[in-house]
CSV table of N, CA and C in Angstrom, one decimal:
chain,number,residue,atom,x,y,z
A,265,UNK,N,107.3,77.9,141.5
A,265,UNK,CA,108.9,78.3,141.3
A,265,UNK,C,108.9,78.9,139.2
A,266,UNK,N,109.4,80.2,138.9
A,266,UNK,CA,108.6,80.9,137.8
A,266,UNK,C,110.1,80.1,137.2
A,267,UNK,N,110.6,80.5,135.9
A,267,UNK,CA,111.3,80.1,135.3
A,267,UNK,C,111.9,81.4,134.7
A,268,UNK,N,113.6,81.3,134.6
A,268,UNK,CA,114.6,83.1,134.6
A,268,UNK,C,114.2,83.2,133.2
A,269,UNK,N,114.3,84.3,133.1
A,269,UNK,CA,114.3,85.7,131.8
A,269,UNK,C,115.4,85.0,131.2
A,270,UNK,N,114.9,85.0,129.9
A,270,UNK,CA,116.1,84.8,128.8
A,270,UNK,C,116.9,85.6,128.2
A,271,UNK,N,118.1,85.9,128.2
A,271,UNK,CA,119.3,87.0,128.3
A,271,UNK,C,118.2,87.9,127.0
A,272,UNK,N,118.1,88.9,127.0
A,272,UNK,CA,117.9,89.8,126.5
A,272,UNK,C,118.9,89.8,124.9
A,273,UNK,N,119.8,89.6,125.0
A,273,UNK,CA,120.5,89.2,123.8
A,273,UNK,C,120.3,87.7,122.9
A,274,UNK,N,119.7,87.0,123.7
A,274,UNK,CA,119.2,85.3,123.2
A,274,UNK,C,117.3,85.7,122.7
A,275,UNK,N,116.9,86.5,123.2
A,275,UNK,CA,115.2,86.5,122.9
A,275,UNK,C,115.7,87.2,121.7
A,276,UNK,N,116.5,88.6,121.6
A,276,UNK,CA,116.6,89.1,120.0
A,276,UNK,C,116.9,88.2,118.8
A,277,UNK,N,117.8,87.6,119.6
A,277,UNK,CA,118.2,86.3,118.4
A,277,UNK,C,117.1,85.6,118.0
A,278,UNK,N,116.2,84.7,119.0
A,278,UNK,CA,115.4,83.8,118.8
A,278,UNK,C,114.4,84.7,117.6
A,279,UNK,N,113.7,85.8,118.7
A,279,UNK,CA,112.8,86.2,117.6
A,279,UNK,C,113.2,87.1,116.5
A,280,UNK,N,114.6,87.4,116.4
A,280,UNK,CA,114.6,87.7,115.1
A,280,UNK,C,114.8,86.6,113.5
A,281,UNK,N,114.5,85.2,113.7
A,281,UNK,CA,114.2,84.6,113.2
A,281,UNK,C,112.8,84.7,112.2
A,282,UNK,N,112.3,85.4,113.2
A,282,UNK,CA,110.6,85.3,112.2
A,282,UNK,C,111.2,86.5,111.9
A,283,UNK,N,110.5,86.7,110.3
A,283,UNK,CA,110.5,87.4,109.4
A,283,UNK,C,109.5,88.1,109.6
A,284,UNK,N,109.2,89.4,109.6
A,284,UNK,CA,107.6,90.0,110.0
A,284,UNK,C,107.5,90.9,108.8
A,285,UNK,N,106.6,91.3,108.6
A,285,UNK,CA,106.1,92.8,107.8
A,285,UNK,C,106.6,94.1,108.3
A,286,UNK,N,106.6,94.9,107.5
A,286,UNK,CA,107.0,95.9,108.4
A,286,UNK,C,106.1,97.9,108.3
A,287,UNK,N,104.9,97.9,109.0
A,287,UNK,CA,104.1,99.1,109.3
A,287,UNK,C,105.0,100.2,109.7
A,288,UNK,N,104.1,101.6,109.3
A,288,UNK,CA,104.0,102.4,110.0
A,288,UNK,C,102.6,103.5,110.6
A,289,UNK,N,102.7,103.2,112.0
A,289,UNK,CA,101.7,103.4,113.2
A,289,UNK,C,100.9,104.8,112.3
A,290,UNK,N,100.1,105.8,112.2
A,290,UNK,CA,100.1,106.9,112.3
A,290,UNK,C,98.8,107.2,113.0
A,291,UNK,N,98.8,108.8,113.4
A,291,UNK,CA,97.7,109.1,114.4
A,291,UNK,C,97.5,110.4,114.2
A,292,UNK,N,96.8,111.3,114.8
A,292,UNK,CA,96.7,112.6,114.3
A,292,UNK,C,96.4,113.3,116.3
A,293,UNK,N,97.3,114.1,116.7
A,293,UNK,CA,97.0,113.7,117.7
A,293,UNK,C,95.5,115.1,117.9
A,294,UNK,N,95.0,115.3,119.4
A,294,UNK,CA,94.1,115.7,119.0
A,294,UNK,C,94.4,117.6,119.3
A,295,UNK,N,95.5,117.4,119.3
A,295,UNK,CA,95.8,119.2,118.9
A,295,UNK,C,95.9,119.6,117.3
A,296,UNK,N,96.2,118.4,116.4
A,296,UNK,CA,96.6,118.1,114.8
A,296,UNK,C,97.6,117.8,114.5
A,297,UNK,N,98.5,117.5,115.6
A,297,UNK,CA,99.8,117.1,115.3
A,297,UNK,C,99.7,115.3,114.8
A,298,UNK,N,100.4,115.0,113.1
A,298,UNK,CA,100.6,114.1,113.4
A,298,UNK,C,102.0,113.4,113.6
A,299,UNK,N,101.9,111.9,114.4
A,299,UNK,CA,102.3,111.2,114.9
A,299,UNK,C,102.6,110.0,113.8
A,300,UNK,N,104.1,109.6,114.1
A,300,UNK,CA,103.8,108.0,113.5
A,300,UNK,C,105.4,107.3,113.5
A,301,UNK,N,104.9,106.0,113.7
A,301,UNK,CA,106.4,104.9,114.3
A,301,UNK,C,106.6,103.9,113.6
A,302,UNK,N,107.3,103.3,112.8
A,302,UNK,CA,107.5,102.3,112.7
A,302,UNK,C,107.0,100.9,113.8
A,303,UNK,N,106.9,99.9,113.4
A,303,UNK,CA,106.2,98.6,113.8
A,303,UNK,C,106.1,97.7,112.9
A,304,UNK,N,106.7,96.3,114.0
A,304,UNK,CA,107.0,94.9,113.1
A,304,UNK,C,105.8,94.7,113.9
A,305,UNK,N,105.0,94.8,114.9
A,305,UNK,CA,104.6,93.7,115.6
A,305,UNK,C,102.9,93.6,115.8
A,306,UNK,N,102.6,93.9,114.1
A,306,UNK,CA,101.3,93.5,114.0
A,306,UNK,C,100.8,92.3,114.0
A,307,UNK,N,99.6,92.3,114.8
A,307,UNK,CA,98.9,90.4,114.5
A,307,UNK,C,97.5,90.6,114.2
A,308,UNK,N,97.0,89.9,112.9
A,308,UNK,CA,95.6,89.7,113.7
A,308,UNK,C,94.8,89.3,114.8
A,309,UNK,N,94.3,89.3,115.0
A,309,UNK,CA,93.8,88.7,116.2
A,309,UNK,C,92.8,88.2,116.2
A,310,UNK,N,91.4,88.5,115.7
A,310,UNK,CA,89.8,88.4,114.9
A,310,UNK,C,89.3,88.6,114.1
A,311,UNK,N,88.6,87.4,113.2
A,311,UNK,CA,87.8,87.8,112.1
A,311,UNK,C,86.5,88.5,112.5
A,312,UNK,N,85.7,87.7,113.7
A,312,UNK,CA,84.5,88.3,114.0
A,312,UNK,C,84.5,88.7,114.9
A,313,UNK,N,84.9,89.7,115.7
A,313,UNK,CA,85.1,91.5,115.0
A,313,UNK,C,86.7,91.0,114.7
A,314,UNK,N,86.4,91.9,112.8
A,314,UNK,CA,88.0,92.2,112.8
A,314,UNK,C,88.3,93.1,113.4
A,315,UNK,N,90.1,92.0,114.1
A,315,UNK,CA,90.5,92.8,115.5
A,315,UNK,C,92.0,92.1,115.1
A,316,UNK,N,92.7,93.6,115.2
A,316,UNK,CA,94.1,93.6,115.1
A,316,UNK,C,94.8,94.1,116.3
A,317,UNK,N,96.1,93.6,116.1
A,317,UNK,CA,96.9,94.0,117.8
A,317,UNK,C,98.0,95.0,116.8
A,318,UNK,N,98.8,95.7,117.9
A,318,UNK,CA,100.5,96.1,117.8
A,318,UNK,C,100.9,96.0,119.2
A,319,UNK,N,102.0,96.3,119.1
A,319,UNK,CA,103.0,96.5,120.9
A,319,UNK,C,103.2,97.8,120.4
A,320,UNK,N,103.5,98.6,121.5
A,320,UNK,CA,103.9,100.5,121.9
A,320,UNK,C,104.5,100.0,122.7
A,321,UNK,N,105.8,100.7,122.5
A,321,UNK,CA,107.0,101.1,123.5
A,321,UNK,C,106.5,102.1,124.3
A,322,UNK,N,106.0,102.3,125.8
A,322,UNK,CA,105.7,102.7,127.0
A,322,UNK,C,106.5,104.0,126.9
A,323,UNK,N,107.6,104.1,126.4
A,323,UNK,CA,108.5,105.1,126.1
A,323,UNK,C,108.3,105.7,124.7
A,324,UNK,N,107.6,105.3,123.7
A,324,UNK,CA,107.5,106.2,122.3
A,324,UNK,C,106.9,107.4,122.3
A,325,UNK,N,106.7,108.3,121.5
A,325,UNK,CA,106.1,109.0,121.4
A,325,UNK,C,105.1,108.8,121.4
A,326,UNK,N,104.5,107.7,120.6
A,326,UNK,CA,103.0,107.1,120.1
A,326,UNK,C,102.4,106.8,121.0
A,327,UNK,N,103.6,106.2,122.6
A,327,UNK,CA,102.3,105.4,123.0
A,327,UNK,C,101.6,106.6,123.5
A,328,UNK,N,101.2,107.5,124.5
A,328,UNK,CA,99.9,108.3,125.2
A,328,UNK,C,99.4,108.3,123.7
A,329,UNK,N,100.1,109.1,122.4
A,329,UNK,CA,99.3,110.0,121.4
A,329,UNK,C,98.0,108.7,121.0
A,330,UNK,N,98.0,107.5,121.1
A,330,UNK,CA,97.9,106.0,120.3
A,330,UNK,C,96.4,106.0,121.4
A,331,UNK,N,97.4,106.0,122.3
A,331,UNK,CA,95.7,105.6,123.9
A,331,UNK,C,94.8,107.2,123.8
A,332,UNK,N,95.5,108.3,123.7
A,332,UNK,CA,94.4,109.3,123.9
A,332,UNK,C,93.6,109.4,122.4
A,333,UNK,N,93.5,109.0,121.4
A,333,UNK,CA,92.8,109.2,120.3
A,333,UNK,C,92.2,108.0,119.8
A,334,UNK,N,91.0,108.3,119.7
A,334,UNK,CA,90.3,107.1,118.6
A,334,UNK,C,90.6,106.0,117.7
A,335,UNK,N,91.2,106.8,117.1
A,335,UNK,CA,91.5,106.3,115.3
A,335,UNK,C,93.0,105.9,115.2
A,336,UNK,N,93.3,105.4,114.4
A,336,UNK,CA,94.6,105.2,113.9
A,336,UNK,C,94.8,104.7,112.9
A,337,UNK,N,95.9,103.9,111.9
A,337,UNK,CA,96.0,104.1,110.7
A,337,UNK,C,97.6,102.9,110.8
A,338,UNK,N,97.5,101.8,110.4
A,338,UNK,CA,98.6,100.8,110.0
A,338,UNK,C,98.8,100.8,108.8
A,339,UNK,N,99.8,101.5,108.6
A,339,UNK,CA,99.9,101.6,107.0
A,339,UNK,C,101.2,100.6,107.0
A,340,UNK,N,100.7,99.8,106.1
A,340,UNK,CA,102.3,98.6,105.0
A,340,UNK,C,102.5,98.6,104.6
A,341,UNK,N,104.2,98.4,105.0
A,341,UNK,CA,105.1,99.0,103.6
A,341,UNK,C,105.6,97.9,102.9
A,342,UNK,N,105.8,99.1,101.7
A,342,UNK,CA,106.2,97.7,100.5
A,342,UNK,C,108.1,98.4,100.2
A,343,UNK,N,108.6,97.6,99.4
A,343,UNK,CA,109.9,96.8,99.7
A,343,UNK,C,110.8,98.4,99.3
A,344,UNK,N,110.5,99.2,98.2
A,344,UNK,CA,111.2,100.3,98.4
A,344,UNK,C,110.8,101.7,99.4
A,345,UNK,N,110.1,101.0,100.5
A,345,UNK,CA,110.0,101.9,101.6
A,345,UNK,C,111.1,102.2,102.9
A,346,UNK,N,112.3,101.4,102.5
A,346,UNK,CA,113.1,101.2,103.7
A,346,UNK,C,113.7,102.6,104.4
A,347,UNK,N,113.7,103.2,103.7
A,347,UNK,CA,114.2,104.7,104.0
A,347,UNK,C,112.8,105.2,104.9
A,348,UNK,N,111.8,104.8,104.5
A,348,UNK,CA,110.9,105.4,105.2
A,348,UNK,C,110.5,104.9,106.7
A,349,UNK,N,111.1,103.3,106.5
A,349,UNK,CA,110.9,102.6,107.4
A,349,UNK,C,111.9,102.9,108.9
A,350,UNK,N,113.2,103.3,108.3
A,350,UNK,CA,114.2,103.8,109.1
A,350,UNK,C,113.7,105.3,109.7
A,351,UNK,N,113.4,106.2,108.7
A,351,UNK,CA,113.2,107.7,109.4
A,351,UNK,C,112.4,107.5,110.5
A,352,UNK,N,111.3,106.6,110.4
A,352,UNK,CA,110.0,106.5,111.4
A,352,UNK,C,110.6,105.9,112.4
A,353,UNK,N,111.4,104.9,112.5
A,353,UNK,CA,111.9,104.2,113.8
A,353,UNK,C,113.2,104.7,114.5
A,354,UNK,N,113.8,106.1,113.8
A,354,UNK,CA,114.8,106.8,114.3
A,354,UNK,C,114.1,108.3,115.0
A,355,UNK,N,115.0,108.5,116.1
A,355,UNK,CA,114.3,110.6,116.7
A,355,UNK,C,114.7,111.2,114.9
A,356,UNK,N,113.3,111.8,115.2
A,356,UNK,CA,113.6,112.7,114.5
A,356,UNK,C,112.4,113.9,114.9
A,357,UNK,N,113.0,115.3,114.8
A,357,UNK,CA,111.6,116.4,115.2
A,357,UNK,C,110.3,116.1,114.4
A,358,UNK,N,110.6,115.8,113.0
A,358,UNK,CA,109.2,116.1,112.3
A,358,UNK,C,109.4,115.0,111.2
A,359,UNK,N,109.1,113.9,111.7
A,359,UNK,CA,108.8,112.3,110.5
A,359,UNK,C,108.5,112.8,109.7
A,360,UNK,N,107.3,113.9,109.3
A,360,UNK,CA,106.4,113.6,108.3
A,360,UNK,C,107.3,115.2,107.6
A,361,UNK,N,108.0,115.7,107.9
A,361,UNK,CA,108.6,116.3,106.5
A,361,UNK,C,109.1,115.8,105.9
A,362,UNK,N,108.4,116.4,104.8
A,362,UNK,CA,109.0,115.9,103.3
A,362,UNK,C,108.7,114.8,102.5
A,363,UNK,N,107.4,113.7,103.6
A,363,UNK,CA,107.4,112.5,103.6
A,363,UNK,C,105.7,112.9,103.1
A,364,UNK,N,105.5,111.9,101.4
A,364,UNK,CA,103.8,112.2,100.7
A,364,UNK,C,102.8,111.0,101.8
A,365,UNK,N,102.0,112.1,101.7
A,365,UNK,CA,101.3,111.2,102.6
A,365,UNK,C,99.6,112.2,102.1
A,366,UNK,N,98.6,111.4,102.5
A,366,UNK,CA,97.3,112.2,102.3
A,366,UNK,C,96.3,111.7,103.5
A,367,UNK,N,95.3,112.4,103.5
A,367,UNK,CA,94.7,112.4,104.8
A,367,UNK,C,93.3,111.4,104.2
A,368,UNK,N,92.7,110.4,104.8
A,368,UNK,CA,91.7,109.9,104.7
A,368,UNK,C,90.2,110.7,104.6
A,369,UNK,N,89.1,110.5,103.9
A,369,UNK,CA,87.7,111.3,104.1
A,369,UNK,C,87.2,111.6,106.0
A,370,UNK,N,88.4,110.7,107.1
A,370,UNK,CA,88.1,110.8,108.3
A,370,UNK,C,88.8,111.5,108.8
A,371,UNK,N,90.0,111.8,108.0
A,371,UNK,CA,91.3,112.6,108.7
A,371,UNK,C,92.2,112.2,109.2
A,372,UNK,N,92.6,110.7,108.6
A,372,UNK,CA,93.3,109.8,109.3
A,372,UNK,C,94.6,109.9,108.5
A,373,UNK,N,95.9,109.8,108.8
A,373,UNK,CA,96.9,109.2,107.7
A,373,UNK,C,97.2,108.4,106.9
A,374,UNK,N,97.5,108.5,105.8
A,374,UNK,CA,97.7,107.7,104.8
A,374,UNK,C,98.9,107.9,104.0
A,375,UNK,N,100.2,106.6,103.9
A,375,UNK,CA,101.4,107.2,103.9
A,375,UNK,C,101.4,106.6,102.1
A,376,UNK,N,101.7,107.7,101.7
A,376,UNK,CA,101.8,106.8,99.7
A,376,UNK,C,102.8,105.7,99.9
A,377,UNK,N,102.0,105.1,98.9
A,377,UNK,CA,103.5,104.1,99.0
A,377,UNK,C,103.1,102.7,99.3
A,378,UNK,N,102.2,102.9,100.5
A,378,UNK,CA,102.2,101.9,101.3
A,378,UNK,C,101.5,100.8,100.2
A,379,UNK,N,101.2,99.7,100.7
A,379,UNK,CA,100.7,98.5,100.6
A,379,UNK,C,99.2,97.9,100.8
A,380,UNK,N,99.1,98.4,101.9
A,380,UNK,CA,97.9,98.3,102.5
A,380,UNK,C,97.7,100.2,103.8
A,381,UNK,N,96.5,100.3,103.9
A,381,UNK,CA,96.0,100.7,105.0
A,381,UNK,C,95.1,100.8,105.1
A,382,UNK,N,94.9,99.9,107.1
A,382,UNK,CA,94.2,99.5,107.5
A,382,UNK,C,93.9,100.5,108.7
A,383,UNK,N,92.5,100.8,108.6
A,383,UNK,CA,91.8,101.7,109.6
A,383,UNK,C,91.4,101.2,111.0
A,384,UNK,N,91.6,102.0,111.6
A,384,UNK,CA,91.5,101.3,112.9
A,384,UNK,C,90.7,102.2,114.3
A,385,UNK,N,89.6,101.8,115.0
A,385,UNK,CA,89.1,102.6,115.7
A,385,UNK,C,89.4,101.8,117.1
A,386,UNK,N,90.2,102.3,118.1
A,386,UNK,CA,90.6,101.8,119.3
A,386,UNK,C,89.6,101.5,120.1
A,387,UNK,N,90.2,99.8,120.4
A,387,UNK,CA,89.2,98.9,121.0
A,387,UNK,C,89.3,98.0,122.5
A,388,UNK,N,90.8,98.4,122.9
A,388,UNK,CA,91.1,97.9,123.5
A,388,UNK,C,92.5,97.6,124.3
A,389,UNK,N,93.1,98.0,125.4
A,389,UNK,CA,94.7,98.0,125.5
A,389,UNK,C,94.8,96.8,126.6
A,390,UNK,N,96.0,96.1,126.3
A,390,UNK,CA,96.9,95.5,127.4
A,390,UNK,C,97.9,96.1,128.3
A,391,UNK,N,98.8,96.1,129.5
A,391,UNK,CA,99.9,96.0,129.8
A,391,UNK,C,100.8,95.0,129.5
A,392,UNK,N,101.8,95.3,128.8
A,392,UNK,CA,102.5,93.5,128.3
A,392,UNK,C,103.9,94.1,129.1
A,393,UNK,N,104.9,93.6,130.3
A,393,UNK,CA,105.8,94.8,130.1
A,393,UNK,C,106.6,96.0,130.1
A,394,UNK,N,107.3,96.0,129.2
A,394,UNK,CA,107.5,97.4,128.8
A,394,UNK,C,106.7,98.2,127.4
A,395,UNK,N,105.8,97.6,127.0
A,395,UNK,CA,105.0,97.8,126.1
A,395,UNK,C,103.8,97.9,126.5
A,396,UNK,N,102.9,98.8,125.3
A,396,UNK,CA,101.2,98.2,125.5
A,396,UNK,C,100.6,97.8,124.1
A,397,UNK,N,100.0,96.2,124.3
A,397,UNK,CA,99.0,95.7,123.2
A,397,UNK,C,97.7,96.6,123.1
A,398,UNK,N,98.3,97.3,121.8
A,398,UNK,CA,96.8,98.1,121.4
A,398,UNK,C,96.2,97.4,120.6
A,399,UNK,N,94.8,96.8,120.7
A,399,UNK,CA,93.8,96.2,120.2
A,399,UNK,C,93.4,96.9,118.9
A,400,UNK,N,93.4,96.8,117.8
A,400,UNK,CA,92.1,98.0,116.7
A,400,UNK,C,91.3,97.0,116.3
A,401,UNK,N,89.7,97.1,116.3
A,401,UNK,CA,89.2,96.9,115.3
A,401,UNK,C,88.5,97.6,114.0
A,402,UNK,N,89.0,97.2,112.9
A,402,UNK,CA,89.1,97.0,111.2
A,402,UNK,C,88.3,98.0,110.9
A,403,UNK,N,87.5,99.3,110.9
A,403,UNK,CA,86.9,100.1,110.3
A,403,UNK,C,87.1,100.6,108.6
A,404,UNK,N,88.2,99.7,108.1
A,404,UNK,CA,88.4,100.6,106.3
A,404,UNK,C,89.5,100.0,106.2
A,405,UNK,N,89.8,100.8,105.0
A,405,UNK,CA,91.3,100.4,104.4
A,405,UNK,C,91.2,100.5,103.1
A,406,UNK,N,92.7,100.1,102.1
A,406,UNK,CA,93.1,100.0,101.0
A,406,UNK,C,93.8,99.3,100.7
A,407,UNK,N,93.6,98.6,99.8
A,407,UNK,CA,95.5,97.9,99.5
A,407,UNK,C,95.2,97.7,97.7
A,408,UNK,N,97.1,97.7,97.6
A,408,UNK,CA,97.4,98.2,96.4
A,408,UNK,C,98.4,97.2,95.7
A,409,UNK,N,99.0,96.9,94.9
A,409,UNK,CA,100.0,96.1,94.5
A,409,UNK,C,101.5,95.9,94.6
A,410,UNK,N,102.4,95.1,94.6
A,410,UNK,CA,104.0,95.7,94.9
A,410,UNK,C,104.1,94.1,96.2
A,411,UNK,N,105.9,94.7,96.5
A,411,UNK,CA,106.7,93.4,97.4
A,411,UNK,C,106.3,94.5,98.9
A,412,UNK,N,106.3,93.3,99.7
A,412,UNK,CA,106.3,94.0,101.6
A,412,UNK,C,107.8,94.2,101.4
A,413,UNK,N,107.9,94.8,102.4
A,413,UNK,CA,109.5,95.4,103.4
A,413,UNK,C,109.2,94.1,104.3
A,414,UNK,N,110.3,93.4,104.4
A,414,UNK,CA,110.2,92.4,105.7
A,414,UNK,C,111.7,92.8,106.3
A,415,UNK,N,111.4,92.8,108.0
A,415,UNK,CA,112.1,92.5,108.8
A,415,UNK,C,113.2,91.4,109.2
A,416,UNK,N,114.3,91.2,109.2
A,416,UNK,CA,114.9,89.9,109.4
A,416,UNK,C,115.8,90.1,109.9
A,417,UNK,N,116.1,89.4,111.3
A,417,UNK,CA,117.4,88.9,111.6
A,417,UNK,C,118.1,90.5,111.8
A,418,UNK,N,117.4,91.5,113.0
A,418,UNK,CA,117.9,92.6,112.1
A,418,UNK,C,118.3,94.4,111.7
A,419,UNK,N,117.9,93.2,110.6
A,419,UNK,CA,117.8,94.7,109.1
A,419,UNK,C,116.6,94.0,108.6
A,420,UNK,N,116.1,94.8,107.2
A,420,UNK,CA,115.8,94.9,106.2
A,420,UNK,C,115.5,94.2,105.0
A,421,UNK,N,114.7,93.3,104.3
A,421,UNK,CA,114.9,92.7,103.3
A,421,UNK,C,113.6,92.9,102.6
A,422,UNK,N,113.4,92.4,101.3
A,422,UNK,CA,112.9,91.7,100.6
A,422,UNK,C,112.8,90.9,99.9
A,423,UNK,N,111.1,90.4,99.6
A,423,UNK,CA,111.0,88.8,99.0
A,423,UNK,C,111.9,89.0,97.3
A,424,UNK,N,112.5,87.4,98.0
A,424,UNK,CA,113.2,87.8,96.1
A,424,UNK,C,112.7,87.5,95.2
């Protein structure tokens, strides 16, 4: 006999006590359109090979795009980028309009001001409830100095 599911409100409260970093996933569609979304589900999976995972809601625009392309970037946000995190979390016709970014030599979208750009090749995917866990093999990236943007108890925060 399986245990009943925890109530969704309680689930949010429980996981809300776990502070996470804030990222924006970016891809370029086969048609050349940039797509991005805010995500707090980044996790290290393996050192050898270097793998990370992110969870993407199956209803999100990013879902089909990230599964169709071979490469994506996880942009780790810095504390001054809360407005950017909110923009990419909300519905916008063109989330990239007026946003500073540049393309890597491989044509991947790297957001200006991010603490890190983690460049990934699609490695695997797993269905998990209403999300898909996307595993990426880390093939490159860069870091910069600064303080991270955090998500805690339903809101954004920074290190003290």
